[in-house]
PDB file of C-alpha atoms in Angstrom:
ATOM      1  CA  UNK A   1      15.059  -6.358  40.148  1.00  0.00           C
ATOM      2  CA  UNK A   2      13.342  -2.943  40.090  1.00  0.00           C
ATOM      3  CA  UNK A   3      12.628  -0.997  37.063  1.00  0.00           C
ATOM      4  CA  UNK A   4      11.235   2.646  36.784  1.00  0.00           C
ATOM      5  CA  UNK A   5       9.778   2.797  33.276  1.00  0.00           C
ATOM      6  CA  UNK A   6       7.383   5.752  32.851  1.00  0.00           C
ATOM      7  CA  UNK A   7       8.447   7.658  36.009  1.00  0.00           C
ATOM      8  CA  UNK A   8       5.247   7.324  37.887  1.00  0.00           C
ATOM      9  CA  UNK A   9       5.497   3.698  39.025  1.00  0.00           C
ATOM     10  CA  UNK A  10       8.035   1.018  39.675  1.00  0.00           C
ATOM     11  CA  UNK A  11       8.156  -2.699  38.719  1.00  0.00           C
ATOM     12  CA  UNK A  12       9.634  -5.592  40.691  1.00  0.00           C
ATOM     13  CA  UNK A  13      10.530  -8.201  38.121  1.00  0.00           C
ATOM     14  CA  UNK A  14      11.913 -11.075  40.239  1.00  0.00           C
ATOM     15  CA  UNK A  15      10.102 -11.001  43.591  1.00  0.00           C
ATOM     16  CA  UNK A  16      12.071 -13.953  44.937  1.00  0.00           C
ATOM     17  CA  UNK A  17      15.458 -12.365  44.206  1.00  0.00           C
ATOM     18  CA  UNK A  18      14.261  -8.889  45.282  1.00  0.00           C
ATOM     19  CA  UNK A  19      13.030 -10.302  48.641  1.00  0.00           C
ATOM     20  CA  UNK A  20      16.348 -12.202  49.232  1.00  0.00           C
ATOM     21  CA  UNK A  21      18.817  -9.567  48.158  1.00  0.00           C
ATOM     22  CA  UNK A  22      17.166  -6.094  48.421  1.00  0.00           C
ATOM     23  CA  UNK A  23      14.669  -6.148  51.235  1.00  0.00           C
ATOM     24  CA  UNK A  24      17.140  -7.216  53.983  1.00  0.00           C
ATOM     25  CA  UNK A  25      19.301  -4.152  53.087  1.00  0.00           C
ATOM     26  CA  UNK A  26      16.532  -1.730  53.994  1.00  0.00           C
ATOM     27  CA  UNK A  27      14.098  -3.703  56.218  1.00  0.00           C
ATOM     28  CA  UNK A  28      14.341  -6.111  59.132  1.00  0.00           C
ATOM     29  CA  UNK A  29      12.730  -8.847  56.960  1.00  0.00           C
ATOM     30  CA  UNK A  30      12.923 -10.430  53.606  1.00  0.00           C
ATOM     31  CA  UNK A  31       9.154 -11.029  53.160  1.00  0.00           C
ATOM     32  CA  UNK A  32       7.652  -9.749  49.980  1.00  0.00           C
ATOM     33  CA  UNK A  33       4.178  -9.946  51.337  1.00  0.00           C
ATOM     34  CA  UNK A  34       5.242  -7.688  54.254  1.00  0.00           C
ATOM     35  CA  UNK A  35       6.827  -5.268  51.847  1.00  0.00           C
ATOM     36  CA  UNK A  36       3.637  -5.087  49.742  1.00  0.00           C
ATOM     37  CA  UNK A  37       1.593  -4.533  52.969  1.00  0.00           C
ATOM     38  CA  UNK A  38       3.856  -1.674  53.900  1.00  0.00           C
ATOM     39  CA  UNK A  39       3.486  -0.142  50.434  1.00  0.00           C
ATOM     40  CA  UNK A  40      -0.321  -0.383  50.812  1.00  0.00           C
ATOM     41  CA  UNK A  41      -0.147   1.353  54.220  1.00  0.00           C
ATOM     42  CA  UNK A  42       1.645   4.268  52.560  1.00  0.00           C
ATOM     43  CA  UNK A  43      -0.910   4.536  49.775  1.00  0.00           C
ATOM     44  CA  UNK A  44       0.921   2.651  46.956  1.00  0.00           C
ATOM     45  CA  UNK A  45      -1.321   0.522  44.844  1.00  0.00           C
ATOM     46  CA  UNK A  46      -0.592  -2.450  42.596  1.00  0.00           C
ATOM     47  CA  UNK A  47      -1.117  -1.532  38.994  1.00  0.00           C
ATOM     48  CA  UNK A  48      -3.661  -3.809  37.292  1.00  0.00           C
ATOM     49  CA  UNK A  49      -3.726  -3.456  33.480  1.00  0.00           C
ATOM     50  CA  UNK A  50      -7.030  -3.729  31.605  1.00  0.00           C
ATOM     51  CA  UNK A  51      -6.061  -6.656  29.474  1.00  0.00           C
ATOM     52  CA  UNK A  52      -5.620  -8.662  32.606  1.00  0.00           C
ATOM     53  CA  UNK A  53      -9.140  -7.683  33.707  1.00  0.00           C
ATOM     54  CA  UNK A  54      -8.019  -7.550  37.373  1.00  0.00           C
ATOM     55  CA  UNK A  55      -8.870 -11.203  37.631  1.00  0.00           C
ATOM     56  CA  UNK A  56      -5.908 -12.962  36.054  1.00  0.00           C
ATOM     57  CA  UNK A  57      -2.436 -12.979  37.520  1.00  0.00           C
ATOM     58  CA  UNK A  58       0.322 -11.775  35.109  1.00  0.00           C
ATOM     59  CA  UNK A  59       2.183 -14.664  33.533  1.00  0.00           C
ATOM     60  CA  UNK A  60       5.563 -13.198  34.298  1.00  0.00           C
ATOM     61  CA  UNK A  61       6.970 -12.297  37.748  1.00  0.00           C
ATOM     62  CA  UNK A  62       6.403  -8.545  37.301  1.00  0.00           C
ATOM     63  CA  UNK A  63       4.462  -6.516  39.727  1.00  0.00           C
ATOM     64  CA  UNK A  64       3.991  -2.776  39.258  1.00  0.00           C
ATOM     65  CA  UNK A  65       3.188  -0.207  42.072  1.00  0.00           C
ATOM     66  CA  UNK A  66       2.238   3.361  41.807  1.00  0.00           C
ATOM     67  CA  UNK A  67       1.446   6.343  44.034  1.00  0.00           C
ATOM     68  CA  UNK A  68       0.030   9.703  43.035  1.00  0.00           C
ATOM     69  CA  UNK A  69       2.994  11.478  44.701  1.00  0.00           C
ATOM     70  CA  UNK A  70       5.652   9.108  43.439  1.00  0.00           C
ATOM     71  CA  UNK A  71       6.779  10.820  40.268  1.00  0.00           C
ATOM     72  CA  UNK A  72      10.279  10.922  38.782  1.00  0.00           C
ATOM     73  CA  UNK A  73      11.799  14.396  39.148  1.00  0.00           C
ATOM     74  CA  UNK A  74       9.230  15.524  41.630  1.00  0.00           C
ATOM     75  CA  UNK A  75      11.083  14.895  44.849  1.00  0.00           C
ATOM     76  CA  UNK A  76       9.116  17.677  46.637  1.00  0.00           C
ATOM     77  CA  UNK A  77       6.007  15.514  46.392  1.00  0.00           C
ATOM     78  CA  UNK A  78       7.527  12.623  48.403  1.00  0.00           C
ATOM     79  CA  UNK A  79       6.793  14.446  51.679  1.00  0.00           C
ATOM     80  CA  UNK A  80       3.082  13.861  50.979  1.00  0.00           C
ATOM     81  CA  UNK A  81       3.520  10.037  51.074  1.00  0.00           C
ATOM     82  CA  UNK A  82       2.438   9.314  54.598  1.00  0.00           C
ATOM     83  CA  UNK A  83       1.307   6.190  56.463  1.00  0.00           C
ATOM     84  CA  UNK A  84      -2.460   5.950  56.461  1.00  0.00           C
ATOM     85  CA  UNK A  85      -4.137   6.004  59.866  1.00  0.00           C
ATOM     86  CA  UNK A  86      -7.284   3.910  60.173  1.00  0.00           C
ATOM     87  CA  UNK A  87      -9.718   3.763  62.978  1.00  0.00           C
ATOM     88  CA  UNK A  88     -10.503   0.060  63.308  1.00  0.00           C
ATOM     89  CA  UNK A  89     -12.869   0.777  66.205  1.00  0.00           C
ATOM     90  CA  UNK A  90     -15.150   2.890  63.967  1.00  0.00           C
ATOM     91  CA  UNK A  91     -15.683  -0.002  61.486  1.00  0.00           C
ATOM     92  CA  UNK A  92     -18.360  -2.521  62.276  1.00  0.00           C
ATOM     93  CA  UNK A  93     -18.010  -6.173  61.259  1.00  0.00           C
ATOM     94  CA  UNK A  94     -21.264  -6.040  59.351  1.00  0.00           C
ATOM     95  CA  UNK A  95     -19.959  -3.145  57.338  1.00  0.00           C
ATOM     96  CA  UNK A  96     -16.951  -5.216  56.321  1.00  0.00           C
ATOM     97  CA  UNK A  97     -19.157  -8.153  55.373  1.00  0.00           C
ATOM     98  CA  UNK A  98     -21.341  -5.916  53.305  1.00  0.00           C
ATOM     99  CA  UNK A  99     -18.246  -4.545  51.445  1.00  0.00           C
ATOM    100  CA  UNK A 100     -16.874  -8.041  50.852  1.00  0.00           C
ATOM    101  CA  UNK A 101     -20.256  -9.122  49.526  1.00  0.00           C
ATOM    102  CA  UNK A 102     -20.271  -6.099  47.165  1.00  0.00           C
ATOM    103  CA  UNK A 103     -16.841  -6.910  45.898  1.00  0.00           C
ATOM    104  CA  UNK A 104     -17.784 -10.606  45.321  1.00  0.00           C
ATOM    105  CA  UNK A 105     -20.890  -9.602  43.488  1.00  0.00           C
ATOM    106  CA  UNK A 106     -18.928  -7.115  41.365  1.00  0.00           C
ATOM    107  CA  UNK A 107     -16.337  -9.677  40.470  1.00  0.00           C
ATOM    108  CA  UNK A 108     -19.037 -12.264  39.500  1.00  0.00           C
ATOM    109  CA  UNK A 109     -20.799  -9.641  37.423  1.00  0.00           C
ATOM    110  CA  UNK A 110     -17.517  -8.845  35.596  1.00  0.00           C
ATOM    111  CA  UNK A 111     -16.930 -12.543  34.909  1.00  0.00           C
ATOM    112  CA  UNK A 112     -20.506 -12.840  33.435  1.00  0.00           C
ATOM    113  CA  UNK A 113     -19.817  -9.761  31.306  1.00  0.00           C
ATOM    114  CA  UNK A 114     -16.566 -11.255  30.021  1.00  0.00           C
ATOM    115  CA  UNK A 115     -18.340 -14.403  29.085  1.00  0.00           C
ATOM    116  CA  UNK A 116     -20.960 -12.448  27.168  1.00  0.00           C
ATOM    117  CA  UNK A 117     -18.250 -10.437  25.472  1.00  0.00           C
ATOM    118  CA  UNK A 118     -16.417 -13.587  24.434  1.00  0.00           C
ATOM    119  CA  UNK A 119     -19.676 -15.123  23.060  1.00  0.00           C
ATOM    120  CA  UNK A 120     -20.419 -11.889  21.153  1.00  0.00           C
ATOM    121  CA  UNK A 121     -16.852 -11.795  19.733  1.00  0.00           C
ATOM    122  CA  UNK A 122     -17.071 -15.446  18.543  1.00  0.00           C
ATOM    123  CA  UNK A 123     -20.567 -14.694  16.968  1.00  0.00           C
ATOM    124  CA  UNK A 124     -19.125 -11.648  15.199  1.00  0.00           C
ATOM    125  CA  UNK A 125     -16.245 -13.695  13.862  1.00  0.00           C
ATOM    126  CA  UNK A 126     -18.567 -16.340  12.580  1.00  0.00           C
ATOM    127  CA  UNK A 127     -20.716 -13.662  10.825  1.00  0.00           C
ATOM    128  CA  UNK A 128     -17.591 -12.207   9.156  1.00  0.00           C
TER     129      UNK A 128
END
């Protein structure tokens, strides 16, 4: 279910089986989304590979997570992995809306650039 390839991340290959068989052994739930939410609270991030462009889900059931202090053979770094503390009261709703708008615009811009790149690639192939 879990695979440690390079030593600085881990993969969950079969999320359904992982949630059913592994999570209940270590948590009071078997919910993969809750596990991912907990990983995020401790600073782990899902690894998105460039070829996926961050916009396409991987075809296989393989999710990779990494953390700067989660490194094979560097157990002394694990003490630096701590739960993030956020002050929700300090964040205004309009700030959140602005950030969401920025992300939406950024994703739209990326899609447009991908379209232009594909168009240029096809024109280049035609010229060859």
